[in-house]
Short mmCIF file of C-alpha atoms and ligand atoms in Angstrom, two decimals:
data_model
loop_
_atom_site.label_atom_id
_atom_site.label_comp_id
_atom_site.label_asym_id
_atom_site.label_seq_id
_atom_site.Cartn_x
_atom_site.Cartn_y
_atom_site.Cartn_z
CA UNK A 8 -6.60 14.93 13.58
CA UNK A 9 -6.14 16.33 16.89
CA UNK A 10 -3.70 18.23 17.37
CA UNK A 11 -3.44 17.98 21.40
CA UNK A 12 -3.14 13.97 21.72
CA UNK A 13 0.10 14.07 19.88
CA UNK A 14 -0.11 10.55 18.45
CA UNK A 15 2.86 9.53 16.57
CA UNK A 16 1.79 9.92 12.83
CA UNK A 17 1.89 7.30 9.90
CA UNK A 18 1.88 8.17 5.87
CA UNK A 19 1.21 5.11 3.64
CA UNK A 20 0.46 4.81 -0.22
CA UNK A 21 -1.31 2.90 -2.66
CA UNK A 22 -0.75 2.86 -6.08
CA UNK A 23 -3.82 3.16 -8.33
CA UNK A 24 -3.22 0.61 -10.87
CA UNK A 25 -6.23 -2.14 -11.35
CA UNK A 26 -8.10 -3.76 -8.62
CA UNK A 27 -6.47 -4.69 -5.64
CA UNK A 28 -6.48 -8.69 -4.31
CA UNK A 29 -6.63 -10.58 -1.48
CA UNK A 30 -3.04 -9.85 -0.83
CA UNK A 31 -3.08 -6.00 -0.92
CA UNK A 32 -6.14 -6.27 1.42
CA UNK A 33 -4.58 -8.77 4.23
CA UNK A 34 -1.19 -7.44 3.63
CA UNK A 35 -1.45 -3.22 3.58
CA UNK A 36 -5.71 -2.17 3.76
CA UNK A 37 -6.91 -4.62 6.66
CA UNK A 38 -3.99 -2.69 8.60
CA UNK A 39 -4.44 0.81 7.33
CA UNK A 40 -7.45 0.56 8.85
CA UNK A 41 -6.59 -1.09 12.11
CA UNK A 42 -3.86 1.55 12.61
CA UNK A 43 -6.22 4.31 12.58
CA UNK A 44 -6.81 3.16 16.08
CA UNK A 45 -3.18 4.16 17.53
CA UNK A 46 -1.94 6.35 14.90
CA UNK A 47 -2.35 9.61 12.97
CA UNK A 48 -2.63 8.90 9.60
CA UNK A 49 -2.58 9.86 6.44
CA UNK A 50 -3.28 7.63 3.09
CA UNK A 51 -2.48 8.60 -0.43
CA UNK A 52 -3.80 7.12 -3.74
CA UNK A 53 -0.20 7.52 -5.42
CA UNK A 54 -1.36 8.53 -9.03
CA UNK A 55 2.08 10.05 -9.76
CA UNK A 56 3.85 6.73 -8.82
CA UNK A 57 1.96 5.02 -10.94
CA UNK A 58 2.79 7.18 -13.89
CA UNK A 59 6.32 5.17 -14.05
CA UNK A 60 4.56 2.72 -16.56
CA UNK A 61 2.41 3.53 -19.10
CA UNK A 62 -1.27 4.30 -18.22
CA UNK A 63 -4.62 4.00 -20.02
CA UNK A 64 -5.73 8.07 -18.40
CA UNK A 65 -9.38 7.25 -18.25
CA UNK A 66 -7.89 3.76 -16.50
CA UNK A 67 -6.07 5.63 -14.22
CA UNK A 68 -8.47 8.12 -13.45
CA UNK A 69 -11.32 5.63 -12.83
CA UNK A 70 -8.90 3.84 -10.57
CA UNK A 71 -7.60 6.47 -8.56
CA UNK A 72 -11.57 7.24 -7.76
CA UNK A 73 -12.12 3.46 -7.04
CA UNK A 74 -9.31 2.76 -4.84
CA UNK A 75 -10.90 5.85 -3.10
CA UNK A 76 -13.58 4.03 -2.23
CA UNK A 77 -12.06 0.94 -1.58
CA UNK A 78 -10.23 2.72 1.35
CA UNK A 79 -13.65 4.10 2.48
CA UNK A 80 -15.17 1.08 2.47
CA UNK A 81 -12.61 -1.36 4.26
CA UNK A 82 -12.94 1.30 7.00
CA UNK A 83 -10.68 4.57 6.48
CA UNK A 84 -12.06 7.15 8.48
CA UNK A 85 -11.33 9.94 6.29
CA UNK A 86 -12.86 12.84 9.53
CA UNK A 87 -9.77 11.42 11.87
CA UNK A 88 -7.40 10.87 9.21
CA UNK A 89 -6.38 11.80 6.20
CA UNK A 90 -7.51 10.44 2.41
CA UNK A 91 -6.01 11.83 -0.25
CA UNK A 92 -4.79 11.83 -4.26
CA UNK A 93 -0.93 12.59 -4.42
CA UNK A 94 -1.12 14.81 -7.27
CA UNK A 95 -3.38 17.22 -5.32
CA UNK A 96 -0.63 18.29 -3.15
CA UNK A 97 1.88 19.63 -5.54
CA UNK A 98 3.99 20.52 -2.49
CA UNK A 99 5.31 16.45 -2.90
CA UNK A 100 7.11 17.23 -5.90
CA UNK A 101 8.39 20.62 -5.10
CA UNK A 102 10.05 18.83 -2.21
CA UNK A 103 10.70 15.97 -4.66
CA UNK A 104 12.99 17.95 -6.76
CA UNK A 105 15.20 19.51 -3.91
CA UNK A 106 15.42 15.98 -2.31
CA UNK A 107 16.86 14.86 -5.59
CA UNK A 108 19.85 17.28 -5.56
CA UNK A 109 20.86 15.32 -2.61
CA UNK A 110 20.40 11.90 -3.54
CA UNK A 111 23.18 10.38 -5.76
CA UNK A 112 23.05 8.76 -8.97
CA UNK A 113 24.42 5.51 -7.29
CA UNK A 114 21.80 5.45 -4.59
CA UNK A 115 19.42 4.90 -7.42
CA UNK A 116 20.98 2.62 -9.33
CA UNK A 117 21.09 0.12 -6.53
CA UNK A 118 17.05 -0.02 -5.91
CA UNK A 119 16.05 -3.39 -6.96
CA UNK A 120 12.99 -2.27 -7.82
CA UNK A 121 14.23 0.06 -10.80
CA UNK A 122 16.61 -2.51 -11.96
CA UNK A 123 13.59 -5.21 -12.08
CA UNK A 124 10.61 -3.08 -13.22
CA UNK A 125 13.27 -1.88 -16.24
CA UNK A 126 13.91 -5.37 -17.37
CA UNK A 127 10.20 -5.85 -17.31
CA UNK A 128 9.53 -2.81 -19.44
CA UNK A 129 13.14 -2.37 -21.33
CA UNK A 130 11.27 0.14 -24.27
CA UNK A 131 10.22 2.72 -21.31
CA UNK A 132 12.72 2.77 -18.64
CA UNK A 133 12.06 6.68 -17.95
CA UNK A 134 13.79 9.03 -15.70
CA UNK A 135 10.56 8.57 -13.18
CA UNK A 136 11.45 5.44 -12.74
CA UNK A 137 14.76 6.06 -12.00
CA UNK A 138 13.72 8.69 -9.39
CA UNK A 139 10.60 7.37 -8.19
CA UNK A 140 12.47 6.54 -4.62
CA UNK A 141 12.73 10.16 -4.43
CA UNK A 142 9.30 10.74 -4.78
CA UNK A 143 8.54 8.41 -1.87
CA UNK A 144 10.92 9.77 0.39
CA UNK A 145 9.38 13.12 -0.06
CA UNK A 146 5.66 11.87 -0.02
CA UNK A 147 7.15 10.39 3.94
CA UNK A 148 9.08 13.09 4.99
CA UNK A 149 6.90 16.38 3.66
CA UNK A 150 4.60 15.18 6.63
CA UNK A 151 7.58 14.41 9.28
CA UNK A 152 5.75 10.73 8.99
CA UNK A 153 6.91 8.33 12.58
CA UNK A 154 6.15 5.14 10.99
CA UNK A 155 5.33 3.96 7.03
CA UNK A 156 3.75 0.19 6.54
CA UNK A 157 5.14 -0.90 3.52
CA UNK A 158 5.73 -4.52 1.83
CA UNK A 159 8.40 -6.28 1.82
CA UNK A 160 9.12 -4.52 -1.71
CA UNK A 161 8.80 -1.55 -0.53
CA UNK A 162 11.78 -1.58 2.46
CA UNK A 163 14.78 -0.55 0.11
CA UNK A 164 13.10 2.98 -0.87
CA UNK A 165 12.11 3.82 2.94
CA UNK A 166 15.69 2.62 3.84
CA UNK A 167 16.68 5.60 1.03
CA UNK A 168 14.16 7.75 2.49
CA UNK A 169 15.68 7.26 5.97
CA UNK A 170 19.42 8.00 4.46
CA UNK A 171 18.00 11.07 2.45
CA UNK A 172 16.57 12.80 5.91
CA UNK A 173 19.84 12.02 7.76
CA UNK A 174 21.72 13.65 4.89
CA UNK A 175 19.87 16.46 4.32
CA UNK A 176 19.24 17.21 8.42
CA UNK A 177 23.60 16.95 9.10
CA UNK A 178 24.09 19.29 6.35
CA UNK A 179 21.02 21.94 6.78
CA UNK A 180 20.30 21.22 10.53
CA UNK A 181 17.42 19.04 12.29
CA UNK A 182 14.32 19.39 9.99
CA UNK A 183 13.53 15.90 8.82
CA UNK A 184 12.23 13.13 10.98
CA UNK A 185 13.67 9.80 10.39
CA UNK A 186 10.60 7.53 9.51
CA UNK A 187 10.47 3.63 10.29
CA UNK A 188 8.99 0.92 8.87
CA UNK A 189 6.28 -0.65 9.58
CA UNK A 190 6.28 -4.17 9.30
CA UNK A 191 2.92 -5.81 9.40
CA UNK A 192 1.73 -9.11 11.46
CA UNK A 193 3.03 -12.41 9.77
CA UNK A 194 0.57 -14.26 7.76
CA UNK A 195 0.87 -10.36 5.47
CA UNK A 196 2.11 -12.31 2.64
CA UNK A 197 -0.46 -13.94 0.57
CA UNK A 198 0.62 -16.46 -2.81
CA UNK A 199 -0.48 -16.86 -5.84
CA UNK A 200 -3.36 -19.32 -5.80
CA UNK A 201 -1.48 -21.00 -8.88
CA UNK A 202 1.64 -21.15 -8.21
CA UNK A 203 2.21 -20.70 -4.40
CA UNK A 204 6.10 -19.79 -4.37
CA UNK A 205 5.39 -16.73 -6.31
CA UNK A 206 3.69 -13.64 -4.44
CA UNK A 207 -0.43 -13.03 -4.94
CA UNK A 208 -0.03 -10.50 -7.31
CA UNK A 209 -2.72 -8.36 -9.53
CA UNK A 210 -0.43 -8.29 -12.81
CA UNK A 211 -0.42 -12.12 -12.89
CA UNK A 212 -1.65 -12.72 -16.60
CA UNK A 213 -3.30 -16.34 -14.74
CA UNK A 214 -6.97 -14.88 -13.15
CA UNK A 215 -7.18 -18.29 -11.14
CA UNK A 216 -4.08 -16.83 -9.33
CA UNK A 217 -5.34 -14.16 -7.89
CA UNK A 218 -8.77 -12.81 -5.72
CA UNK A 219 -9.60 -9.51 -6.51
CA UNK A 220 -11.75 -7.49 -3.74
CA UNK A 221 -14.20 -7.11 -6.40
CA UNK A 222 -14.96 -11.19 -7.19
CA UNK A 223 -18.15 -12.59 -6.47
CA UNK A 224 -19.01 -14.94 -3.88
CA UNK A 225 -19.18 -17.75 -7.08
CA UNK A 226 -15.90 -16.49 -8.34
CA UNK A 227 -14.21 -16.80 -5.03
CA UNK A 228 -15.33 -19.97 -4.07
CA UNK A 229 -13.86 -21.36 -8.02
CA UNK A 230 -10.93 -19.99 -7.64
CA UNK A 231 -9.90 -21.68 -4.00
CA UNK A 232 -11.35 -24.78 -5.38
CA UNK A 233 -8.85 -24.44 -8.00
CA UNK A 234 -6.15 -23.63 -5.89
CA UNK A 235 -2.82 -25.92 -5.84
CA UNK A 236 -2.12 -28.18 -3.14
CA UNK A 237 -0.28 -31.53 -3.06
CA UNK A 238 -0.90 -34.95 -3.24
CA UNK A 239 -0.89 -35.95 0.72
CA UNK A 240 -4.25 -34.67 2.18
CA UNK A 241 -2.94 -32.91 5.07
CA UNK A 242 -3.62 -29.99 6.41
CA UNK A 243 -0.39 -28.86 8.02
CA UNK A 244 1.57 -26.12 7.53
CA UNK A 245 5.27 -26.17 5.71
CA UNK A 246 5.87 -23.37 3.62
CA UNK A 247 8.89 -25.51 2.16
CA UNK A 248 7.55 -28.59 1.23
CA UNK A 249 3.63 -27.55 0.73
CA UNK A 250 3.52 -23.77 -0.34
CA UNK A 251 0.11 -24.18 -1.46
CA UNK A 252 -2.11 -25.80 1.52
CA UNK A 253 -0.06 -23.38 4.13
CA UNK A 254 -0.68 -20.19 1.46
CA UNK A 255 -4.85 -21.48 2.22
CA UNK A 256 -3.73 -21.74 6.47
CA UNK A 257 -2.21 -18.21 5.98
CA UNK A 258 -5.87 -16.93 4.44
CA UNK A 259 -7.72 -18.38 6.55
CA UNK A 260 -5.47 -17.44 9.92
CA UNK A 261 -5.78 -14.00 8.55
CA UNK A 262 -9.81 -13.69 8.74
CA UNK A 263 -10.62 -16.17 11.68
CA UNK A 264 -7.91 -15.16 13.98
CA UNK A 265 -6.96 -19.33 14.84
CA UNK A 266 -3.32 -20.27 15.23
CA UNK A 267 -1.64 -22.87 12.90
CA UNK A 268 -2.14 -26.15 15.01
CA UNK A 269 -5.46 -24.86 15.70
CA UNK A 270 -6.09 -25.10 12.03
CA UNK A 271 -4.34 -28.06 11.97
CA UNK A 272 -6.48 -29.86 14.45
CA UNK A 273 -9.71 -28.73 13.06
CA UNK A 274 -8.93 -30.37 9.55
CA UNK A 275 -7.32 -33.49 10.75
CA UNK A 276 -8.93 -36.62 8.95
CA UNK A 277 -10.71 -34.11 6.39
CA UNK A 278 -9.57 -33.82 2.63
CA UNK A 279 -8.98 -30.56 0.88
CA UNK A 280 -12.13 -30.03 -0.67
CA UNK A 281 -13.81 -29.67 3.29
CA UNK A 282 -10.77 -27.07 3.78
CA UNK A 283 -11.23 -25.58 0.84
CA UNK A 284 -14.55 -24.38 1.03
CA UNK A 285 -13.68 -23.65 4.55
CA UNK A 286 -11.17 -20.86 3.29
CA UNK A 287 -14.06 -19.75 0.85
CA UNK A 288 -16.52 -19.33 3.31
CA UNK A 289 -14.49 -17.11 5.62
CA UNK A 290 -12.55 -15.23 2.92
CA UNK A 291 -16.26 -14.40 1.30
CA UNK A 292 -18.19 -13.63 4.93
CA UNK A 293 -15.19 -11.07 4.84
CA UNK A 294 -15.36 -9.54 1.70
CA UNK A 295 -18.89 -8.95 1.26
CA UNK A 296 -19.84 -6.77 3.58
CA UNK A 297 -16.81 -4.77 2.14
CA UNK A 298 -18.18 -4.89 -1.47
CA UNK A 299 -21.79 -3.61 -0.15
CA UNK A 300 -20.34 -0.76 1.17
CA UNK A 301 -17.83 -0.13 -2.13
CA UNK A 302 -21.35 0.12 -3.95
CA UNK A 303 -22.86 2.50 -2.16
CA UNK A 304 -19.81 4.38 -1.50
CA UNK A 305 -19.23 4.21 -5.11
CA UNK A 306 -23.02 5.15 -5.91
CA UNK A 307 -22.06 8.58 -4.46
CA UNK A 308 -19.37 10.23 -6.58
CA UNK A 309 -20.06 13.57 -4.84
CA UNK A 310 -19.30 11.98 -1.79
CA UNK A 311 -15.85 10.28 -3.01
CA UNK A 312 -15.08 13.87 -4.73
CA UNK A 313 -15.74 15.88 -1.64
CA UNK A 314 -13.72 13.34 0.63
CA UNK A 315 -10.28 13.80 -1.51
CA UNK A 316 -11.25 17.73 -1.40
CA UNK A 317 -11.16 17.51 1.84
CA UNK A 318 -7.77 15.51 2.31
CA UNK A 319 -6.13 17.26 -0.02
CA UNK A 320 -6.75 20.69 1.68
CA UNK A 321 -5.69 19.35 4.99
CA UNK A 322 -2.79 17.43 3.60
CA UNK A 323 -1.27 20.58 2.00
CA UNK A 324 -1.63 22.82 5.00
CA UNK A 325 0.92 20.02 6.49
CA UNK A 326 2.69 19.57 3.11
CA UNK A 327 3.47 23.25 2.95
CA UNK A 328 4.37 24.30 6.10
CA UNK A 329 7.49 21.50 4.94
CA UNK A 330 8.51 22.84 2.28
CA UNK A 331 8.82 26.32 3.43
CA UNK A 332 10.96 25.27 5.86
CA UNK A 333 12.89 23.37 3.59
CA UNK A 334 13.23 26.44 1.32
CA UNK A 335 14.61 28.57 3.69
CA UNK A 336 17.22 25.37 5.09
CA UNK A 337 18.51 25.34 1.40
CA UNK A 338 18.90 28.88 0.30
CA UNK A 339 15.56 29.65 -1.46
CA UNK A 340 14.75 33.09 -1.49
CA UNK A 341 11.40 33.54 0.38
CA UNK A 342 9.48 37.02 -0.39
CA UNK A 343 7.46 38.52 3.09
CA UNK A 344 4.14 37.47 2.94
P1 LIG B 417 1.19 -3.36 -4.99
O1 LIG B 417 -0.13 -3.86 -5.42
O2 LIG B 417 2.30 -4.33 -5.26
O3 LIG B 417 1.49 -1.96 -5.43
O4 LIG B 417 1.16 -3.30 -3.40
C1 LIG B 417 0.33 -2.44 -2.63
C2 LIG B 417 0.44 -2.88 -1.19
O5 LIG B 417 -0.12 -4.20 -0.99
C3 LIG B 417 1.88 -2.94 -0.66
O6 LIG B 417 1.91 -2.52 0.69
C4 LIG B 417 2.21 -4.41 -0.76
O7 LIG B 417 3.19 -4.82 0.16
C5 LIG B 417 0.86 -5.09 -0.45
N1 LIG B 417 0.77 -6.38 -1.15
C6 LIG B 417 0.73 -6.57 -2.49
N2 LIG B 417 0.63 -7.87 -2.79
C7 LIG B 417 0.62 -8.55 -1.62
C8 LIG B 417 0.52 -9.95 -1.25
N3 LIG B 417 0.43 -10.91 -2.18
N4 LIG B 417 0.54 -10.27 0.06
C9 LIG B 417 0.62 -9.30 0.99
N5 LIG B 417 0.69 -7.98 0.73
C10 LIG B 417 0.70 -7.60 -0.56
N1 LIG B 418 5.74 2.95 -3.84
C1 LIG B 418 4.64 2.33 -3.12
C2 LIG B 418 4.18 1.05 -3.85
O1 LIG B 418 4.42 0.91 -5.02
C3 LIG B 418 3.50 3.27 -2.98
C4 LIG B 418 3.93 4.50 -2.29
C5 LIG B 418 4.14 5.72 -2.83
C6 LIG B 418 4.23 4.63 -0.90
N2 LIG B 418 4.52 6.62 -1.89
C7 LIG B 418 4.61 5.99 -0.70
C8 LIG B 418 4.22 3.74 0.17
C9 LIG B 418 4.99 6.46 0.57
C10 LIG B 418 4.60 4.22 1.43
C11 LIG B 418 4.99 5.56 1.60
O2 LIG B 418 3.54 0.20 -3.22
#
């Protein structure tokens, strides 16, 4: 990162739970990497996040070392930027804690996210879940982050993250900078292959739902083919009234770049199965060359090991300097060094 451009600087996160799909990749990895071009950034394999539900540890530690890769391999330059594991900068939950004491208990209760993720697991609704937003707002604003690309999801808890830093900066003077979102190109939002009103999502118990960055060309190519459509044999796009076939224009707008009546036009008088394999071919010629590199990448554990290392030294050398600060705003007594 150099320090003399003065490039306004991004924070994003991943959580490390299973393999990501189609949908994490067009919707937040394709971009991480495309932002490296304008931005400062730094990515984080949020490990502590995904602690909120209950985790297999040799799961979770495989995974936090695959997604590694994963963000290696669709192009993360971890020299420019930064690539790192949240729980190797403790200085995020230091911050965390004193973040808390000015968040309220009603703030919390609002985030849609707690209220739906404690329905869906009503024998572990834990006090990380509850504070999880706080988390997040401290993982953005430990590194005074400009801009965060998050999901649609994702916009209540940086809208709390935004309200946090206001708070804190009218009562203990300017320290925080307010972050924004990020909202990525349309066409982020890829269905389920199943059932095309319902988001592309790796926890779908339905395999033909999803593609995983991982699937094989074969794979790939059945699950399109399975894909839901409709019963007219057009190729026109109307989220409304034919979620599926415009879910396949979405994909394949994504990798080849063409416009909706572009797409249009090029399947008129063809039937599915031409489009189909169409969407296949490009969503494979994409993927590959990302899997090729995941293996070797993934060949080289040292490598991985000594990348996070890496990040997570630089990261905390930001992290700190934050929370010192912060220390000193609140009250904290600090000891000469
Ligand atoms: P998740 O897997 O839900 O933790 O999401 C990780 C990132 O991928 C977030 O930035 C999400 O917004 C994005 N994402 C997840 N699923 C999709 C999808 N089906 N379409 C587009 N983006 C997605
Ligand atoms: N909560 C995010 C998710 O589940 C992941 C995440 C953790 C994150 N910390 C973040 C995203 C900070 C953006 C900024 O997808």
């Amino acid at each position: 990162m150099s320090e003399l451009l003065k490039r306004k600087r991004i924070l994003s996160g991943i959580q490390p739970t299973g393999t990501p799909t189609l949908g994490n990749y067009l919707g937040a990895l394709r971009n991480w990497a495309l932002l490296q071009n304008s931005y400062d950034c730094l990515y984080m394999v949020a490990d502590l996040h995904a602690l909120t539900v209950r985790q297999v540890p040799a799961d979770l530690r495989r995974n936090s070392r695959a997604l590694t890769a994963l963000l290696l391999a669709v192009g993360i330059d971890p020299k420019e930027h930064i690539l790192f594991v949240q729980s190797h900068v403790p200085a995020h939950c230091e911050l965390s804690w004193i973040l808390a004491c000015n968040t309220q208990f009603g703030e919390l209760s609002r985030m849609t996210q707690f209220k739906d993720k404690s329905a869906k697991h009503p024998d572990n609704v834990n006090g990380g879940l509850f504070t999880y937003p706080v988390l997040m707002a401290s993982d953005i604003l430990i590194y005074n982050a400009d801009l965060v690309p998050v999901g649609q999801d994702q916009t209540q808890h940086l809208e709390l993250a935004r309200d946090i830093a206001g708070r804190f900066n009218n009562i203990y003077g300017e320290t925080f900078v307010l972050p924004e979102g990020y909202v990525p190109a349309a066409g982020a939002k890829v269905m389920s292959l199943s059932e095309p009103t319902k988001k592309m999502s790796k926890s779908d118990p339905n395999v033909n739902s999803f593609i995983l960055m991982t699937d094989d060309k074969d794979t790939i190519v059945r699950k399109f083919k399975r894909a839901v459509t409709d019963s007219d044999g057009m190729v026109h796009f109307d989220t409304a009234n034919k979620p599926g076939v415009s879910n396949l224009m979405t994909i394949y707008a994504a990798f080849t770049g063409k416009t909706m009546p572009e797409i249009e036009a090029e399947f008129a008088g063809k039937g599915y199965g031409d489009f189909k394999m169409a969407v296949a071919e490009t969503t494979v010629d994409a993927i590959c060359p990302v899997q090729e590199e995941l293996q070797r990448i993934q060949a080289d554990k040292a490598y991985v090991d000594g990348v996070l290392k890496d990040g997570a030294e630089r990261a905390a050398r930001l992290a700190n300097r934050t929370v010192s600060k912060v220390h000193r705003k609140v009250g904290l007594l600090q000891l000469e060094k």
